[in-house]
Short mmCIF file of C-alpha atoms and ligand atoms in Angstrom, two decimals:
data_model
loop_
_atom_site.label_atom_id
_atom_site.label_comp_id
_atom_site.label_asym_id
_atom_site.label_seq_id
_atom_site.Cartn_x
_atom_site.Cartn_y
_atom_site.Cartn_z
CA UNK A 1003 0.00 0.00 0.00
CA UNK A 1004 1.04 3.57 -0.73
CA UNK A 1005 2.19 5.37 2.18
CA UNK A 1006 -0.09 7.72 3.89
CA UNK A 1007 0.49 11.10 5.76
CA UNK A 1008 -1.87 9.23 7.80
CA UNK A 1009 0.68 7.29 9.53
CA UNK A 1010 2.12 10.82 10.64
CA UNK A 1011 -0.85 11.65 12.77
CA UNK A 1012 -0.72 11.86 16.66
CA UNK A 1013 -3.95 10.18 17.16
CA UNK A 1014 -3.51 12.36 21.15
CA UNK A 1015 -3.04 15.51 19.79
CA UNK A 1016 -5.52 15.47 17.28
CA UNK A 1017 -7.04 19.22 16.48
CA UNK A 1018 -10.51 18.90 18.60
CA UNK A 1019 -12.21 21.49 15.76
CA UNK A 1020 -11.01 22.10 11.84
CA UNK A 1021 -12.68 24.74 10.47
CA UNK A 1022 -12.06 25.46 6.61
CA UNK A 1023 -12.19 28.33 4.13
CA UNK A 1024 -13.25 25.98 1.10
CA UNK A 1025 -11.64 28.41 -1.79
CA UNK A 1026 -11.00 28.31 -5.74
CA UNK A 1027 -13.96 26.62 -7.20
CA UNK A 1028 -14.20 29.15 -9.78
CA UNK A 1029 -10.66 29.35 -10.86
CA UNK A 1030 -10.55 25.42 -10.56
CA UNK A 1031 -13.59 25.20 -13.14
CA UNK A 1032 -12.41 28.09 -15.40
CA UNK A 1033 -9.16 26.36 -15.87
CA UNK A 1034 -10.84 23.51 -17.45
CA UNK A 1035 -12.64 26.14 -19.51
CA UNK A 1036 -15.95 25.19 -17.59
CA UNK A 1037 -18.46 27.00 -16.01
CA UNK A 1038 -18.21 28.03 -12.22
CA UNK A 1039 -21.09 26.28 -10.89
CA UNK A 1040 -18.66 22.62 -12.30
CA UNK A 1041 -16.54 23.73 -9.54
CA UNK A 1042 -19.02 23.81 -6.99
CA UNK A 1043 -20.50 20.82 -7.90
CA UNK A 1044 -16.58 18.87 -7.45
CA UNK A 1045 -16.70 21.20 -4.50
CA UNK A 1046 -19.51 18.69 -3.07
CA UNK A 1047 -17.30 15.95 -3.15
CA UNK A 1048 -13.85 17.52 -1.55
CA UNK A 1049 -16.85 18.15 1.25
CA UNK A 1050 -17.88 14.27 1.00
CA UNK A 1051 -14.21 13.06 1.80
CA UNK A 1052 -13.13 15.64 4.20
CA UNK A 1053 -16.16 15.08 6.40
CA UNK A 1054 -15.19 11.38 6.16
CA UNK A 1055 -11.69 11.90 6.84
CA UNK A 1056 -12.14 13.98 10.05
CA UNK A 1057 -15.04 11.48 11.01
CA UNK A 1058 -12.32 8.62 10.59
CA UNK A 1059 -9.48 10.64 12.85
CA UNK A 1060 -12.12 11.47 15.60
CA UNK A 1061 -12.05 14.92 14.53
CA UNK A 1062 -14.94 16.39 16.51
CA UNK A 1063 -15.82 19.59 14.46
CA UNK A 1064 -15.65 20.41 11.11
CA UNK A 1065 -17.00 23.94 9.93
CA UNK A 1066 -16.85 24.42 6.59
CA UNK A 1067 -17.68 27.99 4.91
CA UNK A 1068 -20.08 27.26 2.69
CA UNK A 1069 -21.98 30.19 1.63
CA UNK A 1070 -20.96 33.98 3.08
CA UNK A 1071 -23.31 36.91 3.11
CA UNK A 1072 -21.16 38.20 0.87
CA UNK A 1073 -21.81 35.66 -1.72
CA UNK A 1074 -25.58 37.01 -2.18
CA UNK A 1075 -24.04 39.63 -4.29
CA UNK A 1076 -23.08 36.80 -6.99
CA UNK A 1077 -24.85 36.51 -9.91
CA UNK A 1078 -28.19 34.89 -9.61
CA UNK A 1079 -27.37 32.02 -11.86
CA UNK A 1080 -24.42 31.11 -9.80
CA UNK A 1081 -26.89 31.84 -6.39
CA UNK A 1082 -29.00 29.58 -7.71
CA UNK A 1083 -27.01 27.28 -8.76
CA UNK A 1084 -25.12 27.09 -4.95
CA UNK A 1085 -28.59 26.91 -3.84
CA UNK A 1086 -29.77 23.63 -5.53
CA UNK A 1087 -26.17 22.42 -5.29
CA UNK A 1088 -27.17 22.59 -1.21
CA UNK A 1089 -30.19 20.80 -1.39
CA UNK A 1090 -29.01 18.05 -3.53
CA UNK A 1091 -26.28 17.56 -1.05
CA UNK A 1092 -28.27 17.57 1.73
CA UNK A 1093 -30.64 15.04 0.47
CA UNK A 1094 -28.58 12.66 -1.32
CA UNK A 1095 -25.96 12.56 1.96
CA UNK A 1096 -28.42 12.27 4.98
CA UNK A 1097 -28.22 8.88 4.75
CA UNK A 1098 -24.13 8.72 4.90
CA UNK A 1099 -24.36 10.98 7.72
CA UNK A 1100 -26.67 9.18 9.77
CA UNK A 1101 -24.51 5.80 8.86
CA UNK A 1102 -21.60 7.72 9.93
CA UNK A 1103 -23.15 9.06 13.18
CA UNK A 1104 -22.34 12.55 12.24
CA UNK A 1105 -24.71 15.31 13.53
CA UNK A 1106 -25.21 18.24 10.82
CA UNK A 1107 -25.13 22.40 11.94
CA UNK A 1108 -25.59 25.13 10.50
CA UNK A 1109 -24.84 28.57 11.57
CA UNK A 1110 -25.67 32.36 9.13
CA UNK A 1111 -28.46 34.32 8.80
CA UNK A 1112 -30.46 31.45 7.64
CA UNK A 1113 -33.69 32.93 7.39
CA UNK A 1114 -32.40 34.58 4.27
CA UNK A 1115 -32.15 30.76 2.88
CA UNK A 1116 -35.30 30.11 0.28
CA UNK A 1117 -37.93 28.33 1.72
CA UNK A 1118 -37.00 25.27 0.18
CA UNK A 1119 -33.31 25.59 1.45
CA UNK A 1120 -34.38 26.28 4.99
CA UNK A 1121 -36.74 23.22 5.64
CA UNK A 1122 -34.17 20.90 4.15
CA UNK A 1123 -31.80 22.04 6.05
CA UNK A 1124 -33.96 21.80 9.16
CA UNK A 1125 -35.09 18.47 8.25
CA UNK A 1126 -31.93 17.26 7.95
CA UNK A 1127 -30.46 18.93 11.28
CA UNK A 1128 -33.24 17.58 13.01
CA UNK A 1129 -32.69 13.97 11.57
CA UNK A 1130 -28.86 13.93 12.82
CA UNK A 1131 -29.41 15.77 16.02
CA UNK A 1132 -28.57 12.37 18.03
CA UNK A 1133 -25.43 11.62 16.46
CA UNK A 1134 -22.51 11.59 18.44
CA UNK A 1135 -19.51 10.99 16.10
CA UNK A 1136 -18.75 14.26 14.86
CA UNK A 1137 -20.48 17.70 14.36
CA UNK A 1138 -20.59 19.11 10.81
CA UNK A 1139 -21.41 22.68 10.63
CA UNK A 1140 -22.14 24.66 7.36
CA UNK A 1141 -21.62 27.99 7.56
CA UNK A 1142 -24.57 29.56 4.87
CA UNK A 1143 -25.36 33.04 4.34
CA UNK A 1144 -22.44 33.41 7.65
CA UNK A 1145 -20.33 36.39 8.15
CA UNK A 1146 -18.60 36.98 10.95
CA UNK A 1147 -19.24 40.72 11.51
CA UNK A 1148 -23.01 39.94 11.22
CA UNK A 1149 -22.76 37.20 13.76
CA UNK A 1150 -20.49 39.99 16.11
CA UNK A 1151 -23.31 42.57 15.36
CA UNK A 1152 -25.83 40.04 16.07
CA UNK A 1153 -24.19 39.25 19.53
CA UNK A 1154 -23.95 43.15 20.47
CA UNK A 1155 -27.93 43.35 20.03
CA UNK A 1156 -28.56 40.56 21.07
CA UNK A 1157 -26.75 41.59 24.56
CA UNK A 1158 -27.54 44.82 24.62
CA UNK A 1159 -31.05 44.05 24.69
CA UNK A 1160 -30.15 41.66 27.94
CA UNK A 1161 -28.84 44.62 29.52
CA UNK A 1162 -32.41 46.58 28.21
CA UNK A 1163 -34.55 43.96 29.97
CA UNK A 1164 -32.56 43.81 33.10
CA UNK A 1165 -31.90 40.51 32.69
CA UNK A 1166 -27.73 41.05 32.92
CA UNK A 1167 -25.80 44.19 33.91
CA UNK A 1168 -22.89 45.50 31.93
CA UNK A 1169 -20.60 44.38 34.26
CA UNK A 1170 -21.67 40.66 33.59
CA UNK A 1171 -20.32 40.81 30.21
CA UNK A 1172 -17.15 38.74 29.83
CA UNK A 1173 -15.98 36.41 27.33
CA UNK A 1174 -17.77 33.34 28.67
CA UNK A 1175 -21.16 35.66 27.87
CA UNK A 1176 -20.03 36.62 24.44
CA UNK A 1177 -19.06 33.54 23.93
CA UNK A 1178 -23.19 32.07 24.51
CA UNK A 1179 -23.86 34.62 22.22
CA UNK A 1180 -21.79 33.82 19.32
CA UNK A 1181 -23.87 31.15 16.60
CA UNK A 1182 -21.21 29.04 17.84
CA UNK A 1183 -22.15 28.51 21.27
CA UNK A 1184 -21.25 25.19 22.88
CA UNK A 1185 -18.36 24.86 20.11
CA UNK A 1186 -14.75 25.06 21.22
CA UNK A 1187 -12.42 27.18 18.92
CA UNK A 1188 -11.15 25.70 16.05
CA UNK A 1189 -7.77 24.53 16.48
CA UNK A 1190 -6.59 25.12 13.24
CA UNK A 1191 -8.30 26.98 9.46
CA UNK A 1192 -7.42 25.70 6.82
CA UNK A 1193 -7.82 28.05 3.30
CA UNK A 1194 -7.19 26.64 -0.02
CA UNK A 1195 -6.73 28.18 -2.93
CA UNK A 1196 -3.40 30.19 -2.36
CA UNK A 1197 -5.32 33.34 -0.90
CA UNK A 1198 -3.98 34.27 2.28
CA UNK A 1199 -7.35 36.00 4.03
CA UNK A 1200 -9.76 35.37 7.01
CA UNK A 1201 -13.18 36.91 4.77
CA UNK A 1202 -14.99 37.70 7.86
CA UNK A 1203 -14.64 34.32 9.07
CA UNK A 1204 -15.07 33.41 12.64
CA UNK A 1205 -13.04 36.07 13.58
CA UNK A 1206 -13.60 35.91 17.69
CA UNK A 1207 -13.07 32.33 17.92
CA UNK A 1208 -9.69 31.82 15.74
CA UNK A 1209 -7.75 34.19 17.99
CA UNK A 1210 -5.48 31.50 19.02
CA UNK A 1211 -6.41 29.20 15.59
CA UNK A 1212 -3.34 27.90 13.77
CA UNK A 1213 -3.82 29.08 10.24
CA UNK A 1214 -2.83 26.32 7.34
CA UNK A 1215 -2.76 27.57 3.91
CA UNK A 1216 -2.48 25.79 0.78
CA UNK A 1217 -2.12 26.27 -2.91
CA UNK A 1218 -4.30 23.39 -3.64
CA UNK A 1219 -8.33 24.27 -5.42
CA UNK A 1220 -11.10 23.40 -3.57
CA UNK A 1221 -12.16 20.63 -5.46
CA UNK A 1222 -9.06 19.00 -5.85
CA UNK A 1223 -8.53 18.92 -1.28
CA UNK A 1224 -7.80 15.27 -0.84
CA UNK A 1225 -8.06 12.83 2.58
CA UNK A 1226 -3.94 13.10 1.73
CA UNK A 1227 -4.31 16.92 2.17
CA UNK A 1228 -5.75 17.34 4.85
CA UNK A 1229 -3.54 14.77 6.66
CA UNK A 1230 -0.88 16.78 5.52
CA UNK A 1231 -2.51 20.06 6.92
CA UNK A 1232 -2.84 17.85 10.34
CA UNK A 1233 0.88 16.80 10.29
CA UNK A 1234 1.72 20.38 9.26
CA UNK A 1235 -0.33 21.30 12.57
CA UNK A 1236 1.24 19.11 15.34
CA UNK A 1237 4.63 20.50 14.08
CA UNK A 1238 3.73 23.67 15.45
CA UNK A 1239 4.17 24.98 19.37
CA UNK A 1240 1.06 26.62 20.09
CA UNK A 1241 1.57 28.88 23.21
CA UNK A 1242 -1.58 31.01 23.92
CA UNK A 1243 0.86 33.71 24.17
CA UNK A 1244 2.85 31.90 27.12
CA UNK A 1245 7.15 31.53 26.55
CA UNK A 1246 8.42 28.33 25.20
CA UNK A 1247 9.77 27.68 28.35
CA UNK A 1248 6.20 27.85 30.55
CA UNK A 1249 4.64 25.55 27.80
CA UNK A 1250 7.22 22.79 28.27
CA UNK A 1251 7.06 22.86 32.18
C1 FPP B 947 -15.44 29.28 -3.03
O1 FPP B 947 -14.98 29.16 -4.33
C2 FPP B 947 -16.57 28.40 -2.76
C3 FPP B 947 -17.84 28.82 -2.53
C4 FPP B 947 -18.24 30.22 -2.50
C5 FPP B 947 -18.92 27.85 -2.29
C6 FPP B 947 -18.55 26.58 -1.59
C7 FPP B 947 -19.52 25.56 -1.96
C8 FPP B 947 -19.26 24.25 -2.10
C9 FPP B 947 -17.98 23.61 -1.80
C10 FPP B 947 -20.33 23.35 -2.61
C11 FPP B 947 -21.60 23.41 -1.90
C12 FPP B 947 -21.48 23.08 -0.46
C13 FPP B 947 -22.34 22.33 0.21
C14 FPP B 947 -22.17 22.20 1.68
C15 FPP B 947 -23.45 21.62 -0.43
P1 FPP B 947 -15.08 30.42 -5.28
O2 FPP B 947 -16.35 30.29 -6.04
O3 FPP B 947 -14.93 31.66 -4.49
O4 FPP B 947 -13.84 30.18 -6.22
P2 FPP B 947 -12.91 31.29 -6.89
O5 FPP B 947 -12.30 32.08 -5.78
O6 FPP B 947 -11.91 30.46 -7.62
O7 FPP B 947 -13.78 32.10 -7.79
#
């Protein structure tokens, strides 16, 4: 058998949550002198065997960027287009998430989902919501300055009500607030496509993330890459801003 970055992994120090920029659909399709929406659809299945791949580590989270608010702005073939993609996907791979015991998320503005969208989505987060394996959050219609403006209402009418007082407010509260309550940070982002950005991504909770870029398209993110992105990860000292020296005491 081949050898496998596999092998490499420290099954103990395994990131708890991988959260992913899923980048370069477009330029993956145009290169092929195809349409964009081809490169969404491949997109589906880099999603298929990195959800698998983090199920088979013991990955907890995955949270993949699917669909930013930004994105609305998009032509409304390619909307569209992301939009049946999504319930396609969520139909045709209940079934493999439910066999893998994987429980599904979502976090956005998802009221801004069509109809159709939304109750799938629903349906199928309601379906998985026993499953213990893994959680698999999509990130649709997300941003992470809505999500921070979100929390600051939301907490500011708190304070309104009487139910808190200002001086309550600590990062324990914001963090309840956040769409990612319950969640622990990710542990390391991955980006592909060779851009080197955050795009008002989860911008609170990776302030101690390990950031992993690669050069590799969306569609073409492998089980191989992402054990490479893992390996790449347990190389690293991560010191919370703490010395060396305190770490290895
Ligand atoms: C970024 O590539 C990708 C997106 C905006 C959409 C991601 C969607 C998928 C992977 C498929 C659908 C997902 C699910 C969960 C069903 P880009 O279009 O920005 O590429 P470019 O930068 O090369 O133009």
């Amino acid at each position: 058998m081949m050898e496998s970055l596999k092998d490499k992994i420290l099954i103990e120090r395994l990131p708890e949550h991988i959260a992913v920029i899923m980048d370069g659909n477009g330029r993956w399709a145009k290169q092929q002198g195809k349409m964009r929406i081809f490169g969404h659809q491949h997109g589906v299945d880099a999603v298929r065997n990195t959800t698998e791949a983090c199920a088979e580590l013991g990955v907890k989270y995955l949270t993949l960027y699917a669909f930013s608010t930004e994105n609305w702005n998009r032509s409304s073939l390619e909307v569209d287009a992301l939009m049946s993609l999504l319930t396609t996907a969520l139909k045709n791979e209940l079934k493999t998430l439910n066999d893998n015991n994987i429980r599904l998320n979502a976090i956005g503005d998802l009221k801004r989902l069509p109809k159709s969208q939304y109750d799938a989505l629903m349906y199928a987060i309601d379906n998985t919501k026993n499953n213990t394996r893994m959680t698999l959050t999509l990130c649709l219609s997300y941003s992470s300055r809505w999500e921070l403006t979100k929390m600051v209402k939301d907490i500011a009418t708190e304070v309104k009500q009487g139910k808190i007082a200002p001086e309550q407010v600590d990062e324990a509260l914001i963090n309840n607030h956040l769409a990612t309550a319950g969640m622990p940070d990710p542990d390391l982002l991955i980006r592909t496509s060779g851009e080197e950005r955050i795009s008002n991504y989860l911008l609170w909770q990776i302030a101690y993330s390990e950031l992993y870029f690669t050069k590799k398209y969306w569609p073409d993110f492998s089980k191989e890459d992402l054990y490479e992105a893992i390996v790449d990860y347990q190389s690293r000292e991560r010191r919370f801003g703490k010395t060396s020296e305190q770490i290895k005491k």
